[in-house]
Coordinates of C-alpha atoms and ligand atoms in Angstrom, one line a residue:
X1 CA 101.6 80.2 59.9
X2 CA 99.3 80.4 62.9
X3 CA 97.6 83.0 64.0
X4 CA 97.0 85.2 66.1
X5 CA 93.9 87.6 67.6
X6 CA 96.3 90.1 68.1
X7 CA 99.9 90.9 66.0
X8 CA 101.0 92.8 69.3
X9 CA 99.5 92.5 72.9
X10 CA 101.2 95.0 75.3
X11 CA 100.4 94.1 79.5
X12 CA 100.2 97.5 81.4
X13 CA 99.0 100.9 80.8
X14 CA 101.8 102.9 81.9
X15 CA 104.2 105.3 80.3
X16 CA 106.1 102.1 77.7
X17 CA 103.1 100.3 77.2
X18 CA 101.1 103.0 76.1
X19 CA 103.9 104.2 73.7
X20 CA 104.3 100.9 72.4
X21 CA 100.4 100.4 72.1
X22 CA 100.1 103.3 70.3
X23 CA 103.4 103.3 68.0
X24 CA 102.7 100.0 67.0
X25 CA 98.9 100.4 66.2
X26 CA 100.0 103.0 63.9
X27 CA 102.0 100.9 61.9
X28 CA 99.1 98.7 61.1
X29 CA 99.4 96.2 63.6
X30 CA 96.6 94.8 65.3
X31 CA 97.5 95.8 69.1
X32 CA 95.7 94.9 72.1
X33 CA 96.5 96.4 75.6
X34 CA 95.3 95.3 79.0
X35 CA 95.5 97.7 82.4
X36 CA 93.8 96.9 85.6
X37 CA 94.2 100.1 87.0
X38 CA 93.8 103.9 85.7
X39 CA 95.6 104.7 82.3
X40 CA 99.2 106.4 82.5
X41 CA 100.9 104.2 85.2
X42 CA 103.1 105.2 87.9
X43 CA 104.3 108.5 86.3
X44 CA 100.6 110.2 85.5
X45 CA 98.9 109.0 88.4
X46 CA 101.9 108.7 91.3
X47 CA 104.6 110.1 90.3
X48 CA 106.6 112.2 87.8
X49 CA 102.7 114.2 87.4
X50 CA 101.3 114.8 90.7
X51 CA 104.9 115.3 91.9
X52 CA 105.6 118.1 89.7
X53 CA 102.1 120.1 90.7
X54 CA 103.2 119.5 94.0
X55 CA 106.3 120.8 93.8
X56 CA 105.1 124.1 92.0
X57 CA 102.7 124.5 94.9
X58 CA 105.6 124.3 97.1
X59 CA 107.5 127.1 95.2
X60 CA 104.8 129.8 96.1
X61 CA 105.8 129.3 99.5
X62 CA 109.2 130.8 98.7
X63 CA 107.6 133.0 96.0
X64 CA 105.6 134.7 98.8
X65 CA 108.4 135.3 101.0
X66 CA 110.4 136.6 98.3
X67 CA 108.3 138.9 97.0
X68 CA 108.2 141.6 99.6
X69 CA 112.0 142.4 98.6
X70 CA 110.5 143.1 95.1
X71 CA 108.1 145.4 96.7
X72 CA 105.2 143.4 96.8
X73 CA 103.0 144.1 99.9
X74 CA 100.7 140.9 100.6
X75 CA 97.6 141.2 102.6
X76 CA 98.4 138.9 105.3
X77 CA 100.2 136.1 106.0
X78 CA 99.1 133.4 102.9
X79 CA 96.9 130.2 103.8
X80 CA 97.6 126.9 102.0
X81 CA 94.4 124.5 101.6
X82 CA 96.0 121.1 101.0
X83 CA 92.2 119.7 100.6
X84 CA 91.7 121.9 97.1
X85 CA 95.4 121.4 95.9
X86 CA 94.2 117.7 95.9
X87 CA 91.0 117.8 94.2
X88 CA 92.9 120.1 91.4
X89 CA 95.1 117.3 91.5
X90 CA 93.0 114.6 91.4
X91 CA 91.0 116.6 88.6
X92 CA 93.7 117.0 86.2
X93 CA 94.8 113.3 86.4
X94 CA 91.5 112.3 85.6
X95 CA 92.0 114.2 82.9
X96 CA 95.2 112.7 81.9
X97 CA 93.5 109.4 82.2
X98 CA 91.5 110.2 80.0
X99 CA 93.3 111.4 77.6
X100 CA 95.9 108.0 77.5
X101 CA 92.2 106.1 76.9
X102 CA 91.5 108.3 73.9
X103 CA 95.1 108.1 72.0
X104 CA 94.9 104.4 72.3
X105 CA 91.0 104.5 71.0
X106 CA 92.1 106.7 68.3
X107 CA 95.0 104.7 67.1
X108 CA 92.9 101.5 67.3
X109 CA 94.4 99.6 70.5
X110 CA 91.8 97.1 71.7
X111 CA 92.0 98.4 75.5
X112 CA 91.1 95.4 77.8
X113 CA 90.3 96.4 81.8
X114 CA 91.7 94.0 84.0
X115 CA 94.6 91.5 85.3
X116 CA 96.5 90.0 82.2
X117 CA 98.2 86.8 83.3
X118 CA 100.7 84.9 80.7
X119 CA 99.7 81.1 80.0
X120 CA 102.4 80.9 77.3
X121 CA 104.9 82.6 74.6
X122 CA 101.7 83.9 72.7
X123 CA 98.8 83.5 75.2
X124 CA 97.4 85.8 77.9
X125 CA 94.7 85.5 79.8
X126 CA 92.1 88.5 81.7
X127 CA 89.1 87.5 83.7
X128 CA 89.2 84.0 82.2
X129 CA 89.6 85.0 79.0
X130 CA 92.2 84.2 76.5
X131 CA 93.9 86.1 74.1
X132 CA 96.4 85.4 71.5
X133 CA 98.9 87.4 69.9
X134 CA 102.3 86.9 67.4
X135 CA 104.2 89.1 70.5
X136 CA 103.9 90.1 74.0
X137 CA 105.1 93.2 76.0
X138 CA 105.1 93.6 79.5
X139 CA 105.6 96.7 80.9
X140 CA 104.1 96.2 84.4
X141 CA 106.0 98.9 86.1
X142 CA 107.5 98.9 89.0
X143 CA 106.3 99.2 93.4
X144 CA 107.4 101.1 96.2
X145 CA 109.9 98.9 98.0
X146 CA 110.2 99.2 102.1
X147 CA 112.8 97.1 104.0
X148 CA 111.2 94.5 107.0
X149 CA 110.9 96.8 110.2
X150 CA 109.2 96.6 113.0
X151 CA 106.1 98.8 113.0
X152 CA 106.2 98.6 109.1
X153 CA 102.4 98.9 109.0
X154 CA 102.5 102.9 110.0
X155 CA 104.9 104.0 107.5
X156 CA 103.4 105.0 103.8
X157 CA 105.1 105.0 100.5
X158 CA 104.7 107.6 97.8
X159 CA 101.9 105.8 96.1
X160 CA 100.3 107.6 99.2
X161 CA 101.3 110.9 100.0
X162 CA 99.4 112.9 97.1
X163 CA 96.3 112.0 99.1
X164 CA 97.5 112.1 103.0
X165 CA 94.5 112.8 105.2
X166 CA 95.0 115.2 107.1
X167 CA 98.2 116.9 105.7
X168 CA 101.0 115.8 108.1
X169 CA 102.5 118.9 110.5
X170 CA 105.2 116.9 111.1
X171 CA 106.7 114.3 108.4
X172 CA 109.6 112.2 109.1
X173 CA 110.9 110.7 105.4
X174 CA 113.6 107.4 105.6
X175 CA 116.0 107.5 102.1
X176 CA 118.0 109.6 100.2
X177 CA 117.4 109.1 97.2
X178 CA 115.5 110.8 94.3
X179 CA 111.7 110.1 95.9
X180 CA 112.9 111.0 99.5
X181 CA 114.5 114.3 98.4
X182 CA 111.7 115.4 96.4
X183 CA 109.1 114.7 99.0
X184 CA 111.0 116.1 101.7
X185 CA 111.5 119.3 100.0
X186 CA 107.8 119.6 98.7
X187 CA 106.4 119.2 102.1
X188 CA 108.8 121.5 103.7
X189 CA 107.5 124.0 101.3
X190 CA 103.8 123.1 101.8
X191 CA 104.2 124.1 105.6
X192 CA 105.3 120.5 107.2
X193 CA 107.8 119.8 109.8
X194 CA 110.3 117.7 107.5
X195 CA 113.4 115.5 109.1
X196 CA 115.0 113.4 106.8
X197 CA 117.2 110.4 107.6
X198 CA 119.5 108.7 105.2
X199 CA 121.6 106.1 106.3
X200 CA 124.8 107.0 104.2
X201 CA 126.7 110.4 104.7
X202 CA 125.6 111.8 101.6
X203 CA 122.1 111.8 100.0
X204 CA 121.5 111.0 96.3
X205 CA 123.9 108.4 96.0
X206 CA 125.6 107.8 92.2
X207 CA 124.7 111.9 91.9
X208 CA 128.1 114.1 91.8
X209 CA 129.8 114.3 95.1
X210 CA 129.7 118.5 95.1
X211 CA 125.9 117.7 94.2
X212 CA 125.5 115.9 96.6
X213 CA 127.1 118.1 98.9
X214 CA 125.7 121.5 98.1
X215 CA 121.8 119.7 97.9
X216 CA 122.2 118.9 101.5
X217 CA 123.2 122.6 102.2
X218 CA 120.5 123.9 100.8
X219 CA 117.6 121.9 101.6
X220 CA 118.9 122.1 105.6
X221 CA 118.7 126.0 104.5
X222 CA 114.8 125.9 103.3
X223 CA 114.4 124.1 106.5
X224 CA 114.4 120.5 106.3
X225 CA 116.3 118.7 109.1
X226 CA 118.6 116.6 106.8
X227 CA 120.3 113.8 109.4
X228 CA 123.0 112.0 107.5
X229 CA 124.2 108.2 108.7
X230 CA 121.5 107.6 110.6
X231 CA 118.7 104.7 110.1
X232 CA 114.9 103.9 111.6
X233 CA 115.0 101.2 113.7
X234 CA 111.5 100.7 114.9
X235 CA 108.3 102.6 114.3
X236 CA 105.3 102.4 117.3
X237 CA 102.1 104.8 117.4
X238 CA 102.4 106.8 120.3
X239 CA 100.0 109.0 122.3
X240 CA 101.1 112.2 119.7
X241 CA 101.7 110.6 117.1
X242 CA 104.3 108.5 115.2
X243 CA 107.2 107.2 117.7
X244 CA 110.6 106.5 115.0
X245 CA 113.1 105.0 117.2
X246 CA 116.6 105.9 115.8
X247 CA 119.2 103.0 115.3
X248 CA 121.3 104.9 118.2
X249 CA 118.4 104.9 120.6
X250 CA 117.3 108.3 119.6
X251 CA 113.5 109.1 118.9
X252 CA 111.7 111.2 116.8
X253 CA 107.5 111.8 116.6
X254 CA 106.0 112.2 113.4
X255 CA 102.7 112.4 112.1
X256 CA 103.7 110.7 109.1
X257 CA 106.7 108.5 107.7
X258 CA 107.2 108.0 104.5
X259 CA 109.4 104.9 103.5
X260 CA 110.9 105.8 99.9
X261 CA 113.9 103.4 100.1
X262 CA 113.7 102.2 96.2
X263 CA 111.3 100.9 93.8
X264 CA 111.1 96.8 93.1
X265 CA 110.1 95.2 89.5
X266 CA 106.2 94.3 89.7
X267 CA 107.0 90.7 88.7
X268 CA 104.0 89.0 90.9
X269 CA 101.3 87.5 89.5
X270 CA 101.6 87.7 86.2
X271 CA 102.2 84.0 85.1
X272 CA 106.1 84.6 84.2
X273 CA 107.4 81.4 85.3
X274 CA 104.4 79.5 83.5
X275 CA 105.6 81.5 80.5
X276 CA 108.9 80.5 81.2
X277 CA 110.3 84.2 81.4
X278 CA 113.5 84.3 83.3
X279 CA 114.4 87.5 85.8
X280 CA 117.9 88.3 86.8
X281 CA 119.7 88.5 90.0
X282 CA 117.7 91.9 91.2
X283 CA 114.4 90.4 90.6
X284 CA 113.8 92.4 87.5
X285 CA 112.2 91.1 84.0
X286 CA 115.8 89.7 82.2
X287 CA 116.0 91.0 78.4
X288 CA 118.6 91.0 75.9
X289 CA 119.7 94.2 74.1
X290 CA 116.4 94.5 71.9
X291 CA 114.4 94.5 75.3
X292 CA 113.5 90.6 74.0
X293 CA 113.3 88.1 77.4
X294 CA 114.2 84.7 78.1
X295 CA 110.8 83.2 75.4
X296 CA 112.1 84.7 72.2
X297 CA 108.1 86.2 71.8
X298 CA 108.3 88.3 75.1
X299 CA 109.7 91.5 75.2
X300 CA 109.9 93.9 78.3
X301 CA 110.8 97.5 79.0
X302 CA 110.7 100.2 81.8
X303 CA 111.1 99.0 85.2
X304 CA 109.6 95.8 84.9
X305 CA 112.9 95.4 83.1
X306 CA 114.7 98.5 85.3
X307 CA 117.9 99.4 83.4
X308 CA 117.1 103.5 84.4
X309 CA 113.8 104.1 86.1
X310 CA 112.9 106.9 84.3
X311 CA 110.0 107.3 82.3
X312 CA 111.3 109.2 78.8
X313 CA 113.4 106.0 79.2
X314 CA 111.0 103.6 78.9
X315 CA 109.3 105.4 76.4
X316 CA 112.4 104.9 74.3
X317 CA 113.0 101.2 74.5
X318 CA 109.2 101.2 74.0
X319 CA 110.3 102.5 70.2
X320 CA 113.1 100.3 69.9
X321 CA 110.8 97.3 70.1
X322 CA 108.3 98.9 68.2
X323 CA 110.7 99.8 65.6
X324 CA 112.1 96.2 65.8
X325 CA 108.8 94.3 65.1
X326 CA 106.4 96.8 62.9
X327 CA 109.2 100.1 61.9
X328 CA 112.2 100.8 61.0
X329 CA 114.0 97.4 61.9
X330 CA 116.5 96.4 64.5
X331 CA 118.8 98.9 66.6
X332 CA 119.8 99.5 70.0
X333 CA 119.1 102.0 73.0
X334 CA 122.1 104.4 73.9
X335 CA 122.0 104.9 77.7
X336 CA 124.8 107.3 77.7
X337 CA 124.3 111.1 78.3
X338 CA 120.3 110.9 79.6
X339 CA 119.8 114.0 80.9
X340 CA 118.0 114.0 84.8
X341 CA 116.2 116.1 86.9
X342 CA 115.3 115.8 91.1
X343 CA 112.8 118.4 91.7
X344 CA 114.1 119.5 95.1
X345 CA 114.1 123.0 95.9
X346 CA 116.7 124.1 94.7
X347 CA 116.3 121.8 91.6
X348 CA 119.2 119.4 90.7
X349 CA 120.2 118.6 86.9
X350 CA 122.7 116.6 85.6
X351 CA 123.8 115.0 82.4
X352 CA 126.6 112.6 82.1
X353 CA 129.5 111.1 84.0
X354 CA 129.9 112.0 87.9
X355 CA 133.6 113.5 88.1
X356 CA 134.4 110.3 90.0
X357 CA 132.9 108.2 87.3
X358 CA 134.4 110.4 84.5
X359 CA 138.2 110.1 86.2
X360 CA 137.4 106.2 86.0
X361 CA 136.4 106.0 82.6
X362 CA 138.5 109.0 80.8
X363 CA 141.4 109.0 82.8
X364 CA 142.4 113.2 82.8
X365 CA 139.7 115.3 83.5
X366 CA 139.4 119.2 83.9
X367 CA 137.0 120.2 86.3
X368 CA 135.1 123.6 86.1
X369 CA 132.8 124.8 88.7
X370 CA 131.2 127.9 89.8
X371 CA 128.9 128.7 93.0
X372 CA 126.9 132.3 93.3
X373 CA 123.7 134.0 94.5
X374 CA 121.4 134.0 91.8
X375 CA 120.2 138.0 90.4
X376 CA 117.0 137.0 91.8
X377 CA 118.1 136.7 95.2
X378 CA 119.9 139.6 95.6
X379 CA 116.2 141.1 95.6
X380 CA 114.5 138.6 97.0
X381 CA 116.3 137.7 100.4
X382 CA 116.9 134.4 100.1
X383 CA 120.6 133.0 100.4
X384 CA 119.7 130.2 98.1
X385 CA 122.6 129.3 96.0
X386 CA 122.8 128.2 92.8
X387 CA 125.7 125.6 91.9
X388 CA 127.5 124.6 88.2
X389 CA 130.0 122.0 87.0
X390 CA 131.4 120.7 84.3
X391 CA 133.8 118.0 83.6
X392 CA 135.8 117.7 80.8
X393 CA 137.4 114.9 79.2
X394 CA 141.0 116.1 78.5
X395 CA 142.0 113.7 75.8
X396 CA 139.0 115.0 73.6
X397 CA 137.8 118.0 75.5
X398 CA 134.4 116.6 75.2
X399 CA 132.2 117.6 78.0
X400 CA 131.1 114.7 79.5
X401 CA 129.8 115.7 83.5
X402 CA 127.3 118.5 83.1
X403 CA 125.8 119.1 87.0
X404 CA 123.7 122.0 88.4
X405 CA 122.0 122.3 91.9
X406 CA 119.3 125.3 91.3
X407 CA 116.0 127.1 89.8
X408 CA 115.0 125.5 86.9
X409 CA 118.0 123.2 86.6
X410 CA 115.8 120.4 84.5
X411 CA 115.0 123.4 81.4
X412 CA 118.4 124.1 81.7
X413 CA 120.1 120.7 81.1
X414 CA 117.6 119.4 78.9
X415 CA 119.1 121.9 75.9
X416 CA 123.2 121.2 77.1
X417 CA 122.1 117.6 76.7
X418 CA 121.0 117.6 72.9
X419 CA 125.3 119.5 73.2
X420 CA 126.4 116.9 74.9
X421 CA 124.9 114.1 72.9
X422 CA 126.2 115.6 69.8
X423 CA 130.0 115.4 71.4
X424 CA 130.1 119.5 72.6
X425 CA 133.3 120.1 73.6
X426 CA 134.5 122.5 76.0
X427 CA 135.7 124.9 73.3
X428 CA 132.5 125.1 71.8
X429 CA 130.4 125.8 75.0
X430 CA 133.5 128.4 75.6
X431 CA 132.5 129.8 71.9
X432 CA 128.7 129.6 72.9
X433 CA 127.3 133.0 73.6
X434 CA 125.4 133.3 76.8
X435 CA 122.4 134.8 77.0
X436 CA 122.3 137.6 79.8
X437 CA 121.4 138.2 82.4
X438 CA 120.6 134.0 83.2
X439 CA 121.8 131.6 85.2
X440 CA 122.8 129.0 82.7
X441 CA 125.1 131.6 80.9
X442 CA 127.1 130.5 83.6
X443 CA 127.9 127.0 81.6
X444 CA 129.1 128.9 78.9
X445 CA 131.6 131.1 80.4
X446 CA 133.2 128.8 83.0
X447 CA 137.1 129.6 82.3
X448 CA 139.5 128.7 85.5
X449 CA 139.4 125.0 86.0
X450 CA 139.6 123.7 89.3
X451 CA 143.3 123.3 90.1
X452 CA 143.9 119.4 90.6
Ligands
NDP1 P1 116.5 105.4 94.9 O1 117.1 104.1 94.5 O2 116.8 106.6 94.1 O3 116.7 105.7 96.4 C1 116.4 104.8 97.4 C2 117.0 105.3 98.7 O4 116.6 104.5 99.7 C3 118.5 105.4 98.7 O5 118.9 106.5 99.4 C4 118.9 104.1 99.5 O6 120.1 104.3 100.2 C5 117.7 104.1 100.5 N1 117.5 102.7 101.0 C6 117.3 101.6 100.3 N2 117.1 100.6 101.1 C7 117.1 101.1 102.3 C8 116.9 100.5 103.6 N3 116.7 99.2 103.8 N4 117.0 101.3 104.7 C9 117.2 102.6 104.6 N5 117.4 103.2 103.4 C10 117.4 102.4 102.3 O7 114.9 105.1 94.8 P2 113.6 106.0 94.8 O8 112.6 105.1 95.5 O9 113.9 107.3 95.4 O10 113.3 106.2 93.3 C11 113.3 105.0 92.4 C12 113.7 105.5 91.0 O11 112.7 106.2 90.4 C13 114.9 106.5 91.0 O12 116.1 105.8 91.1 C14 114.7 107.1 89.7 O13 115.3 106.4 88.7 C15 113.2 107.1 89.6 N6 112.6 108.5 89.9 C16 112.9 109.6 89.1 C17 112.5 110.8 89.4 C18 112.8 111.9 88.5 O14 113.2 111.7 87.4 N7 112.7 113.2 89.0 C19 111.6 111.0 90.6 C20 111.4 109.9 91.4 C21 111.9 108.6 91.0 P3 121.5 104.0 99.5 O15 121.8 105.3 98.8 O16 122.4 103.7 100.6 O17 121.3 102.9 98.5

């Protein structure tokens, strides 16, 4: 038997790697981890984290204007100081940081600081050091991608915009999918001048159609310029500012633009092909079921490996290979039924099959959806709207599309999911009591499907 410094050695420090690190330290294994950037990876320090803050510091902006209809007279008109809300930012992921750094201390990871290349099936190397170890994980993460364009190098991804200097008046963002409609709602509720351009005629594609639809309405509502079918041809720096010429000719000045147009695997540099580890046709890290890669000792998860970029995801294929080498033994991921959340304003959140996808796969389905002014907006003077559906396999009348376009819509799928995983069908939600006066009642008393 040879062996080995380490039983499991785990490249990147992000939200798998980390898991895995830990999980598998806990077991007993000797585990050794090596990060060349902060702890936490994309989702602690850009992403699902800052994000979120940023997003609730978006939401006073509507809080303030609502509150006057609850009575509430405010002093004068409120002052947003983008410079402190990124220092407290900047604070609390250091913070978080620190905290990934002290779990994998106290379950006895070796942590390593810098670039881990692979020489082979059990070796890696960092700073010209080499380290052995029975298996490998990599869980590098993934990048901001941005198509070839001319004037590329005035745009800025997302890895940039929790630390824009100076905050941008006017922001033009190119995509429509989850990164671009969080951003673009965010900044329209920190105070900027938001267009968005998307070059299909719906944003969010692979979300519900009526999602789709109704998100559209209400971000162009709270004020962001949503222009469908339309693309960013060039981009110049002008005398004002950004120039973005318009693939029909048209122009728009910005004094940002932010590029979120997909994420790509981070494949580069890290000795794969030396290692012999294959990728597949998108480029991403190609693994078997049990995350395992082309060399039988190299596994990979997250979205090195991108199956769903999501970050509860890769924490669970992180356990299924920790399970599979130190635990509980072999068994497979389920990607059906994971719940999601886009933090727009209003929020979207969504579990299951699209009805479009749900007609493919189930054949009949019974469609049940509802649209209304929240009770807090009756007060509060805001038409927001908050938008439910639910679609219903009619064979089984298992609930199988659970959609919802308003406040809180992430709290309020994450509970019909754990339903939905366990096989809900519509006759128990219709047995479910609400809970009054909510919004989410509302997917418990949905009676009158939608004729068709
Ligand atoms: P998405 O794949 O969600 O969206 C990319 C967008 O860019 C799409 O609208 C796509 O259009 C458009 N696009 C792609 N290429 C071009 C191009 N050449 N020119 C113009 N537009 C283009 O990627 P994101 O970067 O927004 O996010 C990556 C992933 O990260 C998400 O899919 C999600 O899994 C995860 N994520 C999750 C979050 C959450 O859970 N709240 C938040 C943020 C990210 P088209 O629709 O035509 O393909």
């Amino acid at each position: 038997m040879p062996t080995f410094d380490f039983d499991l050695f785990v490249i990147g420090g992000g939200s798998g790697g980390v898991r895995a690190a830990r999980m598998a330290a806990q077991t007993g294994a000797r585990v050794g981890l090596a990060e060349a950037a902060d702890l936490g990876g994309t989702c602690v320090n850009v992403g699902c984290i800052p994000k979120k803050l940023y997003s609730y510091a978006a939401g006073y902006a509507e809080s303030f204007e609502e509150a006057a209809g609850y009575g509430w007279k405010l002093p004068a008109e409120p002052q947003f100081d983008w410079s402190h809300l990124k220092s407290q930012r900047a604070k609390e992921i250091s913070r978080l940081n620190g905290i990934y750094a002290s779990l994998l201390k106290n379950s006895g990871v070796t942590l390593i600081t810098g670039w881990a290349q692979l020489v082979d099936g059990h070796t890696v190397e960092i700073d010209g050091k080499r380290h052995t170890a029975r298996h490998l994980l990599v869980a590098t993460g993934g990048t901001p991608f941005v198509p070839e364009i001319p004037g590329r190098e005035h745009i800025v991804t997302s890895d940039a915009m929790f630390d824009l200097d100076p905050f941008p008046k006017r922001l033009l963002v190119v995509g429509g999918g989850y990164i671009a409609c969080e951003f673009a709602s965010i900044f329209n509720g920190l105070g900027s001048k938001v267009t968005q351009l998307h070059r299909r005629a719906h944003l969010l594609t692979g979300f519900d159609d009526d999602v789709r639809q109704f998100l559209a309405n209400e971000m162009g509502k709270a004020g962001v310029d949503v222009r469908l079918n339309c693309e960013a041809s060039s981009i110049a720096r002008g005398p004002d500012g950004l120039v973005v010429t318009l693939a029909r000719g048209q122009q728009i000045e910005a004094d940002t633009v932010l590029f979120a147009t997909g994420r790509v695997p981070n494949t580069q540099g890290l000795g794969l092909e030396a290692a012999g580890v294959k990728l597949d046709e998108s480029g991403a890290i190609a693994v078997d079921a049990h995350y395992r890669t082309s060399v039988p000792s190299i596994y990979a998860v997250g979205d090195v490996s991108t199956r769903v970029q999501l970050t509860p995801v890769a924490l669970a294929e992180a356990m299924v290979v920790v399970d599979a080498l130190f635990g509980k033994g072999k068994r497979r991921m389920d990607y059906e039924f994971i719940p999601t959340a886009v933090f727009t304003h209003p929020n979207i959140g969504t579990c299951g099959y699209t009805e479009l996808d749900a007609r493919a796969k189930f054949g009949e389905v019974t469609v049940f959806s509802s649209e209304f002014k929240s009770l807090r907006h009756t007060l509060s003077g805001r038409s927001e709207r908050t938008f439910m559906k639910l679609v219903v396999d009619k064979k089984s009348d298992r609930v199988v599309g659970l959609h919802m376009v308003g406040a809180d819509a992430g709290e309020v799928v994450q509970g019909f999911a754990v339903a939905m995983r366990a096989g809900a069908t519509k006759a128990i939600f219709d047995s479910t009591i609400g809970i009054h006066p909510t919004g989410a009642e509302e997917f418990v008393t949905m009676r009158e499907p939608m004729p068709g």
